mmCIF file of C-alpha atoms in Angstrom:
data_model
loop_
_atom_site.group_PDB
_atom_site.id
_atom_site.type_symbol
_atom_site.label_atom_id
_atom_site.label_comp_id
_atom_site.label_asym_id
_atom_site.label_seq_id
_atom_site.Cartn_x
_atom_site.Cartn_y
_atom_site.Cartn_z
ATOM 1 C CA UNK A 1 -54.612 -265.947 -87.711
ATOM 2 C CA UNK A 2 -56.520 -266.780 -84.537
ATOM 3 C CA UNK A 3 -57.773 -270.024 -84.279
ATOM 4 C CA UNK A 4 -61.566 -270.424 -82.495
ATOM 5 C CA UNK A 5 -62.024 -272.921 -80.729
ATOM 6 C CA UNK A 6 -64.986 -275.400 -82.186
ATOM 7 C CA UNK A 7 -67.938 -275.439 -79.332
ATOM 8 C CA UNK A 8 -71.247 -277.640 -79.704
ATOM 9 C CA UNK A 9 -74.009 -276.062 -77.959
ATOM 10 C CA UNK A 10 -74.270 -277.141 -74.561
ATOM 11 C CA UNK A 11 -77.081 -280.127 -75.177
ATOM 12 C CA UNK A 12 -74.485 -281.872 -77.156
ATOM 13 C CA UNK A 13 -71.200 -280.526 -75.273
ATOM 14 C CA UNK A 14 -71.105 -283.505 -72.962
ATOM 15 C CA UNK A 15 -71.871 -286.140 -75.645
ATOM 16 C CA UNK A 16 -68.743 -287.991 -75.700
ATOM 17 C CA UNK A 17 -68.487 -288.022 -71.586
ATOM 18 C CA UNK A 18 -67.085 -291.042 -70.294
ATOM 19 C CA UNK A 19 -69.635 -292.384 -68.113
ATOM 20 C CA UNK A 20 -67.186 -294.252 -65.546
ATOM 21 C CA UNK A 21 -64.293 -293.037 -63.009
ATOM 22 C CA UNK A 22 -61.806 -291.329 -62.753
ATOM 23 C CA UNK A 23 -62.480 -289.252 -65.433
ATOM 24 C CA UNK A 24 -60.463 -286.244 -65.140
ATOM 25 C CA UNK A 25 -56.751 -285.846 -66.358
ATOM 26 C CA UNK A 26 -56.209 -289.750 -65.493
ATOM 27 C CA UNK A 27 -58.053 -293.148 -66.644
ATOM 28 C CA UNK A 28 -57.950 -296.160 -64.454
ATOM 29 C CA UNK A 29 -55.039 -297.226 -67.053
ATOM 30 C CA UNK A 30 -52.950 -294.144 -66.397
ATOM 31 C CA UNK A 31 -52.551 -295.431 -62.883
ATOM 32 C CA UNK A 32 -51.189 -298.612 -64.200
ATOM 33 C CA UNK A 33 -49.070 -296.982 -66.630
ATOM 34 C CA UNK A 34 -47.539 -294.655 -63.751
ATOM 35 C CA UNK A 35 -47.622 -298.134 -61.703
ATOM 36 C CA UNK A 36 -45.307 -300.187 -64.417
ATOM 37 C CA UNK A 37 -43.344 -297.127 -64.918
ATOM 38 C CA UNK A 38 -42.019 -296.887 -61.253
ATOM 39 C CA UNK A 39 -41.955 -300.453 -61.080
ATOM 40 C CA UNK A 40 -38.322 -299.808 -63.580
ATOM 41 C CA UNK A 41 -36.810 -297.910 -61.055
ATOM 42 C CA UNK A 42 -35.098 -294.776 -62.976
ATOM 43 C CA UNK A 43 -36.554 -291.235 -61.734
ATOM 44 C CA UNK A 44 -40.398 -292.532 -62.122
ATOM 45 C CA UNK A 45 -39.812 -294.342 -58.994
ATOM 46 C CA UNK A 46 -37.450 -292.045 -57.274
ATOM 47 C CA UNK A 47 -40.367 -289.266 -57.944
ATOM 48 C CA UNK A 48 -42.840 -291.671 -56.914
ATOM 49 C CA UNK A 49 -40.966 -292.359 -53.627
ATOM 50 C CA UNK A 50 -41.248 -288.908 -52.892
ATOM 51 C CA UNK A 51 -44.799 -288.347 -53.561
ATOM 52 C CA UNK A 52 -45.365 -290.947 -50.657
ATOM 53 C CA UNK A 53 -43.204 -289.801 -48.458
ATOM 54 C CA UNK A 54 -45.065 -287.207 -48.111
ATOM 55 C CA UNK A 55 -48.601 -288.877 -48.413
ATOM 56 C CA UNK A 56 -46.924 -290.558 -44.982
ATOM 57 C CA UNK A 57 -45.825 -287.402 -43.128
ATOM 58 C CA UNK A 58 -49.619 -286.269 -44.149
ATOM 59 C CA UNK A 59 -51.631 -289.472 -42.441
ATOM 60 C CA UNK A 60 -50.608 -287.797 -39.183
ATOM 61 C CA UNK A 61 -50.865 -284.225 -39.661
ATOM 62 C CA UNK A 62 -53.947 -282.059 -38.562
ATOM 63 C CA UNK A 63 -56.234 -281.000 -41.193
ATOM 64 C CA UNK A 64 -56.657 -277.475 -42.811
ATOM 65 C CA UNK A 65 -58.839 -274.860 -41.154
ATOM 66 C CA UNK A 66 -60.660 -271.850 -42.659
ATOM 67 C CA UNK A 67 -57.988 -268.931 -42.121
ATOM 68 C CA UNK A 68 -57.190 -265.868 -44.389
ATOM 69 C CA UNK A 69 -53.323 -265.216 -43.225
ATOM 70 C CA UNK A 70 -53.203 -262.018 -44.842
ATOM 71 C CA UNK A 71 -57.408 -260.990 -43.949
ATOM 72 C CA UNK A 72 -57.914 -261.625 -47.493
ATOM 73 C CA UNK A 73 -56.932 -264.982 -49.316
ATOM 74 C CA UNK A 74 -57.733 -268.245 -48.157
ATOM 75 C CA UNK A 75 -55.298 -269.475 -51.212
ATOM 76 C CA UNK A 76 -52.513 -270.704 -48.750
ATOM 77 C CA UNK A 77 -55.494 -273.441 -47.530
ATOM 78 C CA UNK A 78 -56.960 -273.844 -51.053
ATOM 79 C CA UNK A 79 -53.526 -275.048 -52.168
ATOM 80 C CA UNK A 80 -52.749 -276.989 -49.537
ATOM 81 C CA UNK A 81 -55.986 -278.770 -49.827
ATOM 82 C CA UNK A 82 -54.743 -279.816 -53.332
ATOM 83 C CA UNK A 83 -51.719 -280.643 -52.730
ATOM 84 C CA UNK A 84 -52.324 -283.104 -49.980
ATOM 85 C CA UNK A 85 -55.737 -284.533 -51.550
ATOM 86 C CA UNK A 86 -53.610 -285.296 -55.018
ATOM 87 C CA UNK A 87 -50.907 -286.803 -53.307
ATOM 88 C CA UNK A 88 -52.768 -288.857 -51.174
ATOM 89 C CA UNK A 89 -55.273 -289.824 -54.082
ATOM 90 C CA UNK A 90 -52.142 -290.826 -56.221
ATOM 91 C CA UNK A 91 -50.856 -292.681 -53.607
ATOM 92 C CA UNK A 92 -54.174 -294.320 -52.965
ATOM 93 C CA UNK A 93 -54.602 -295.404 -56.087
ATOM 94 C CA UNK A 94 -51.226 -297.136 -56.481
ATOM 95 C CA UNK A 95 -51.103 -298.687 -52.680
ATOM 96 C CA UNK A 96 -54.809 -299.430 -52.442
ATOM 97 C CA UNK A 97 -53.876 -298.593 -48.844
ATOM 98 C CA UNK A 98 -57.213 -297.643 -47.304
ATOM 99 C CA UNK A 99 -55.279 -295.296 -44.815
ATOM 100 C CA UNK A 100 -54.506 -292.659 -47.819
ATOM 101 C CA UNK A 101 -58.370 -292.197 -48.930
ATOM 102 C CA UNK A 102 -59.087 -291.904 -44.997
ATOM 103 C CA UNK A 103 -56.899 -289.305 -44.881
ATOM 104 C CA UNK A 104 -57.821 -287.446 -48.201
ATOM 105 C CA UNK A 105 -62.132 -287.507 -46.780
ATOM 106 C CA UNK A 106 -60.871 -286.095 -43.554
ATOM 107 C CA UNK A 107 -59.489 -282.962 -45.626
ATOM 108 C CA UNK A 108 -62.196 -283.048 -47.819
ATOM 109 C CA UNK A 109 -64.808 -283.172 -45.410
ATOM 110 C CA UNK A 110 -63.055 -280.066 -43.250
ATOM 111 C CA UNK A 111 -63.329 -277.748 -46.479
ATOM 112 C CA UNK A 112 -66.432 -278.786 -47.383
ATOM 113 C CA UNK A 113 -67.717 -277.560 -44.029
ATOM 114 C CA UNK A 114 -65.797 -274.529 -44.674
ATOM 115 C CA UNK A 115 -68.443 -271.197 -44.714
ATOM 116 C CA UNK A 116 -67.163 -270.483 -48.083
ATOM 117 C CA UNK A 117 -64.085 -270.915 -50.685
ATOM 118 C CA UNK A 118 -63.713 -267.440 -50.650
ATOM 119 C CA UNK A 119 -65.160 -266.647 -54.351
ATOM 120 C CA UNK A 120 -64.189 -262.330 -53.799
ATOM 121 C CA UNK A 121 -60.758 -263.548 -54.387
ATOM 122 C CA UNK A 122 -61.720 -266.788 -57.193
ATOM 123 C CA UNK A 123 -58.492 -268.461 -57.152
ATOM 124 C CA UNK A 124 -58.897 -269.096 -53.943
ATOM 125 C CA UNK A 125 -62.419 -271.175 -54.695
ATOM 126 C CA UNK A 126 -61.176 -272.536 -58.155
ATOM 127 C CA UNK A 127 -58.499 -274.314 -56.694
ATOM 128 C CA UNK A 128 -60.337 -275.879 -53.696
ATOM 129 C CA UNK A 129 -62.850 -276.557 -56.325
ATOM 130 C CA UNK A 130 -59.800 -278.636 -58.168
ATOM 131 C CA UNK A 131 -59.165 -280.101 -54.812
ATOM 132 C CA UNK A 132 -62.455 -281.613 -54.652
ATOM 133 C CA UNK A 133 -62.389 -282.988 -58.247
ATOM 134 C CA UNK A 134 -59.675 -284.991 -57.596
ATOM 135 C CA UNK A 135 -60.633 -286.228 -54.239
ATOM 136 C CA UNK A 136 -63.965 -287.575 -55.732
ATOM 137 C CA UNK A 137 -62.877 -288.362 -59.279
ATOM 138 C CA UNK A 138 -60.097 -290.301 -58.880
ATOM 139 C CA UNK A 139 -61.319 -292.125 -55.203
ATOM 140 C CA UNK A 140 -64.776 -292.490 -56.118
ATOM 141 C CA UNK A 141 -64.795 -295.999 -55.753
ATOM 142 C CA UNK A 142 -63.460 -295.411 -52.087
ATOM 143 C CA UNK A 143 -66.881 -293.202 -51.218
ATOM 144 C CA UNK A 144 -70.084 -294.422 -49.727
ATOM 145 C CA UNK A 145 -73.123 -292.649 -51.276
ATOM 146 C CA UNK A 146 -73.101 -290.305 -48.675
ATOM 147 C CA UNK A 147 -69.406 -289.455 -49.104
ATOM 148 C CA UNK A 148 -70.135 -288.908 -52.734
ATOM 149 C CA UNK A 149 -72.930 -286.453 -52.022
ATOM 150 C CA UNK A 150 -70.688 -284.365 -49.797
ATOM 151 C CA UNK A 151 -68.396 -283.988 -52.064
ATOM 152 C CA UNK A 152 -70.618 -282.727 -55.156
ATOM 153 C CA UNK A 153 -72.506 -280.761 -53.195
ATOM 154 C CA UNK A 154 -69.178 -278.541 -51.745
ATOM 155 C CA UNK A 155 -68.280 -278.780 -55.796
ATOM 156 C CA UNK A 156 -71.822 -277.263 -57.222
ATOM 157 C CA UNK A 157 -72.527 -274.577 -54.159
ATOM 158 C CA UNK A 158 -69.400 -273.490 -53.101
ATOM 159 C CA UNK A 159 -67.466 -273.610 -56.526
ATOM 160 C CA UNK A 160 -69.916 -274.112 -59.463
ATOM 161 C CA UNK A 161 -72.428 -271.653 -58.534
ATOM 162 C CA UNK A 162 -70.354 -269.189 -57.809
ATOM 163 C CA UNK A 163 -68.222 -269.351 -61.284
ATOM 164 C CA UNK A 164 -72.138 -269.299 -62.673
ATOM 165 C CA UNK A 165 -72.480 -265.506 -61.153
ATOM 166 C CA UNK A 166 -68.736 -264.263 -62.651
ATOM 167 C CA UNK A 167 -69.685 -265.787 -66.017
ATOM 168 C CA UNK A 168 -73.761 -263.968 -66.203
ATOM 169 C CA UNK A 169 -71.848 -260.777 -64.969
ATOM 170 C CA UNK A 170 -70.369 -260.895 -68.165
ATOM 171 C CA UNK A 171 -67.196 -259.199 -66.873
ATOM 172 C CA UNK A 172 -64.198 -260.147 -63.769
ATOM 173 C CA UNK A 173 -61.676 -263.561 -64.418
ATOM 174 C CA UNK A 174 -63.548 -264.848 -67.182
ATOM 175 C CA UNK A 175 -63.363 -261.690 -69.175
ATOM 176 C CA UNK A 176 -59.403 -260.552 -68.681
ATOM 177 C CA UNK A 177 -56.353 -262.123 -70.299
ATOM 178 C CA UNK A 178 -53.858 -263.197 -67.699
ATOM 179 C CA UNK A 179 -53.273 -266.379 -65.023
ATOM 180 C CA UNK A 180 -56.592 -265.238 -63.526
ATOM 181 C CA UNK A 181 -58.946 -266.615 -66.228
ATOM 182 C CA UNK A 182 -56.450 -269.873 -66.693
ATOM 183 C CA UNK A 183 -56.743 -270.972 -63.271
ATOM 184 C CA UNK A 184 -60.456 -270.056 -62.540
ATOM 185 C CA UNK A 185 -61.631 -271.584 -65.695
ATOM 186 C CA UNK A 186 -59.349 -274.765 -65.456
ATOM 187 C CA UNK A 187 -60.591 -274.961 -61.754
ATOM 188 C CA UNK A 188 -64.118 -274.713 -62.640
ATOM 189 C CA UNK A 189 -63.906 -277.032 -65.618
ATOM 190 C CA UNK A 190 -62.421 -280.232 -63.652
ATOM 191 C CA UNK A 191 -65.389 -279.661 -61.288
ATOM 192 C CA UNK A 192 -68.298 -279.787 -63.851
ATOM 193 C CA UNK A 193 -66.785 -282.660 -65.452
ATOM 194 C CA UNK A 194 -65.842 -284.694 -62.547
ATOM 195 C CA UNK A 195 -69.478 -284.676 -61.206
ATOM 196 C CA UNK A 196 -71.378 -283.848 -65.095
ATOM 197 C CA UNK A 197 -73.207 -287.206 -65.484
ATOM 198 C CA UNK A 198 -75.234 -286.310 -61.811
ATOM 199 C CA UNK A 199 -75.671 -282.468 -62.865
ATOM 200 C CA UNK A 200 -75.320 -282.405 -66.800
ATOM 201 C CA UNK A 201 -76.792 -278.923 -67.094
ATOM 202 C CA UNK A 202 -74.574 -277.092 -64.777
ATOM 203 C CA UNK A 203 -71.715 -279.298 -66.106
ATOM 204 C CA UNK A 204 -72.414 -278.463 -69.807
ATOM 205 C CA UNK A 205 -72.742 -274.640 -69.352
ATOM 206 C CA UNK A 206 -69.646 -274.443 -67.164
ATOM 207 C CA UNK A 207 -67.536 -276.301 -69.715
ATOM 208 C CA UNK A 208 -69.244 -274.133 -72.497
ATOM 209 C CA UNK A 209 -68.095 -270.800 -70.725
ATOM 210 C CA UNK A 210 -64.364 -271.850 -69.809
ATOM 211 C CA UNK A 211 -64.177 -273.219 -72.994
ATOM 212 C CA UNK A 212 -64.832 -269.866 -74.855
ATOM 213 C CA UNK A 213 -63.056 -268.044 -72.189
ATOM 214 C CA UNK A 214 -59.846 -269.477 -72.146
ATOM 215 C CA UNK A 215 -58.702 -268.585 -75.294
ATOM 216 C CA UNK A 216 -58.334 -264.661 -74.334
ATOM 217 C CA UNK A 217 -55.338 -265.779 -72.274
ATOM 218 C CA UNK A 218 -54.008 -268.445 -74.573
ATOM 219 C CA UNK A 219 -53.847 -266.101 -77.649
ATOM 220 C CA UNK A 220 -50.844 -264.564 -75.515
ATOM 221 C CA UNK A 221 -48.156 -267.481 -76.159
ATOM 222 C CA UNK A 222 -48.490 -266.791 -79.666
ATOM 223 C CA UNK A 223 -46.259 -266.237 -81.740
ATOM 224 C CA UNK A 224 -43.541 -268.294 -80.368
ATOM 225 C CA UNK A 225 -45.132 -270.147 -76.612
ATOM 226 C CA UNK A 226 -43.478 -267.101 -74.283
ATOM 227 C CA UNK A 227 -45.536 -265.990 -71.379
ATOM 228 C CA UNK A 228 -46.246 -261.893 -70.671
ATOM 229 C CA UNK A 229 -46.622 -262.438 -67.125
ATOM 230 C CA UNK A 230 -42.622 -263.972 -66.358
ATOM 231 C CA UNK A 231 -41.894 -267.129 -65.768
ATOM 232 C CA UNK A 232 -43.566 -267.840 -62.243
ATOM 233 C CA UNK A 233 -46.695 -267.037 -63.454
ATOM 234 C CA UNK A 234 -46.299 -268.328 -66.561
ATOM 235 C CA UNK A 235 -46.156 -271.416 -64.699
ATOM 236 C CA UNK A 236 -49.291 -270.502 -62.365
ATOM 237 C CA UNK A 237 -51.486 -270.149 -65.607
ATOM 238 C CA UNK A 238 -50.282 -272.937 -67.705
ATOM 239 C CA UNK A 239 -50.772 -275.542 -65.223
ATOM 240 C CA UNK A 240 -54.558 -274.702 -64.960
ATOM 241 C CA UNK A 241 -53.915 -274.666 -68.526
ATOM 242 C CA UNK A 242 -53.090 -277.929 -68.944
ATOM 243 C CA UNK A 243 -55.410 -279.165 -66.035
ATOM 244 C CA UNK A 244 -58.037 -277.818 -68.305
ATOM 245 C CA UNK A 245 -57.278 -279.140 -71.637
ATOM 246 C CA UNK A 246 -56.010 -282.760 -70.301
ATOM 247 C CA UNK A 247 -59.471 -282.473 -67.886
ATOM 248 C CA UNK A 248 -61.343 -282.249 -71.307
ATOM 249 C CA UNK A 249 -59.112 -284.903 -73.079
ATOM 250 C CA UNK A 250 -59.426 -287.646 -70.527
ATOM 251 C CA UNK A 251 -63.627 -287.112 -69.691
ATOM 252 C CA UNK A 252 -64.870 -285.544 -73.120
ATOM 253 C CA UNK A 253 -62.077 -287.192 -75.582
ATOM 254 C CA UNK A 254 -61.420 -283.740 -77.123
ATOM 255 C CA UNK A 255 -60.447 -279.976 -76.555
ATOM 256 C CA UNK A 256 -62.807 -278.780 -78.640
ATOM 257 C CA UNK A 257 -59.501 -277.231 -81.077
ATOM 258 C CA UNK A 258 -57.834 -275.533 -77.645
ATOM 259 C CA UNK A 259 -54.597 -277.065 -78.362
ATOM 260 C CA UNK A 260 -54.225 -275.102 -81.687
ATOM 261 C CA UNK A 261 -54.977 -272.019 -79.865
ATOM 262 C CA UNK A 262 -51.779 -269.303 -79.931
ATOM 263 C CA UNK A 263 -48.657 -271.473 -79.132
ATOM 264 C CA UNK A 264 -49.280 -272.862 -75.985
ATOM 265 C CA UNK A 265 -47.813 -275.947 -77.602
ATOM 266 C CA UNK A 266 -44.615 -274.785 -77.723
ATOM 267 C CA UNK A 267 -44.826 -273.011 -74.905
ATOM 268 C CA UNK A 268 -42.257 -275.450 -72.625
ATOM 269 C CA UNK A 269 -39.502 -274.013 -74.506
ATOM 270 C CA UNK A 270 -39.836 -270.545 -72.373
ATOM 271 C CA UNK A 271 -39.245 -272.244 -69.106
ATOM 272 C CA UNK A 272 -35.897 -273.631 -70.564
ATOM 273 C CA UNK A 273 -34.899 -270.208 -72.892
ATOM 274 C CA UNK A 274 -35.467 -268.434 -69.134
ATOM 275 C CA UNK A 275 -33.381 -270.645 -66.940
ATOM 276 C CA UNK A 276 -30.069 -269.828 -66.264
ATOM 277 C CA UNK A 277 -27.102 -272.456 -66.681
ATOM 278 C CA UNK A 278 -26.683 -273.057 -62.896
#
């Protein structure tokens, strides 16, 4: 049978938020966790060795600009914007190097400036909208007041606001059943909770629409975790997946019963029953 998942109305959805940051998909202890673990050497730090690597190549390179490659998607920036502002944020976090969070405000203040995040194609402005959750969640003791206010306000106008108008429409992303409506809600939701405690009542209904909207996609890994869409985007809409449900986890303490939606649980077996032996 399908299992619903359990929603408080949205006075009481962000109860349990943590009041503190980060917030979202990491605690200040899951830095030092991930700091002990490559401190053992093994493939935590060989990973980790990577990761800043390339938060070094980054401090010198030139920030992204607004540009649609194809006339249409600005998704090529939008995902280059999170990619550099996690890495750097990670990196940040486990240096305390102030060059990294330089680096990470100088992309985040170029797309905040940005006309737009491009919301008539949405993944384009759910990702950036990612972007700029973990650029102010996880460095927000880095940011001056000012800094701060930049950032939220790029996260309510240009993200927020605009998932508002595809959720009252009552029909797009938030109403079909593939990677679309994993990646705009998980997007969305790591927004309104990164910056809830400042605007609680966008937060809350944000978090109250993804929450009943994701489920249209998850019912699909039932019975056994496969994806319908292959295995690349599979992988597309089950990392929003999990940004969304571990978003929830870390700032609200619960999923609200996501997890036991379809069989996204044992949905890591696909990737493996998929790959060939070489």
């Amino acid at each position: 049978g399908k299992s619903e998942p359990d929603v408080p109305p949205p006075g009481e959805i962000l109860a349990t938020l943590r009041p503190d940051h980060p917030r979202g998909m990491a605690r200040t202890e899951s830095f030092e966790h991930i700091r002990s673990l490559v401190a053992q050497g093994g493939l935590p730090a060989k990973l980790y060795a990577d990761t800043k690597r390339s938060a070094d190549q980054l401090l010198n390179e030139s920030v992204s600009k607004y540009e649609k490659p194809d006339g249409r998607r600005l998704l090529s920036v939008s995902r280059r914007v999170v990619d550099r502002v996690r890495t750097l944020a990670l990196v940040s976090r486990l240096e305390g190097d102030p060059r990294y969070a330089k680096r990470a405000w100088q992309e985040l203040e170029a797309a905040a400036r940005f006309p737009d995040w491009n919301p008539a194609h949405f993944l384009d402005t759910a990702e950036m909208t990612h972007a700029f959750a973990l650029g102010y969640d996880w460095l927000y003791d880095r940011w001056m007041d000012e800094q701060r206010r930049v950032l939220r306000e790029a996260i309510v106008t240009k993200g927020l606001d605009e998932g508002l108008k595809v959720y009252n429409s009552k029909k797009g992303w938030a109403r079909n059943e593939n990677n679309w409506n994993q990646v705009c809600n998980g997007g969305l939701i790591s927004g309104a909770l990164a910056i809830a405690d400042v605007e609680p009542q966008l937060a809350a209904r944000i978090v109250s629409e993804a929450v009943r909207s994701v489920p249209l996609a998850m019912e699909h890994y039932a019975p056994d975790g496969a994806g319908t869409e292959g295995v690349t985007y599979w992988d597309y809409g089950s990392r929003y997946n999990i940004v969304l449900i571990s978003s929830l986890q870390t700032a609200l303490g619960t999923d609200f019963g996501l997890l036991k939606v379809g069989a996204f649980g044992q949905s890591g077996y696909y990737q493996i029953y998929l790959c060939g032996a070489n």
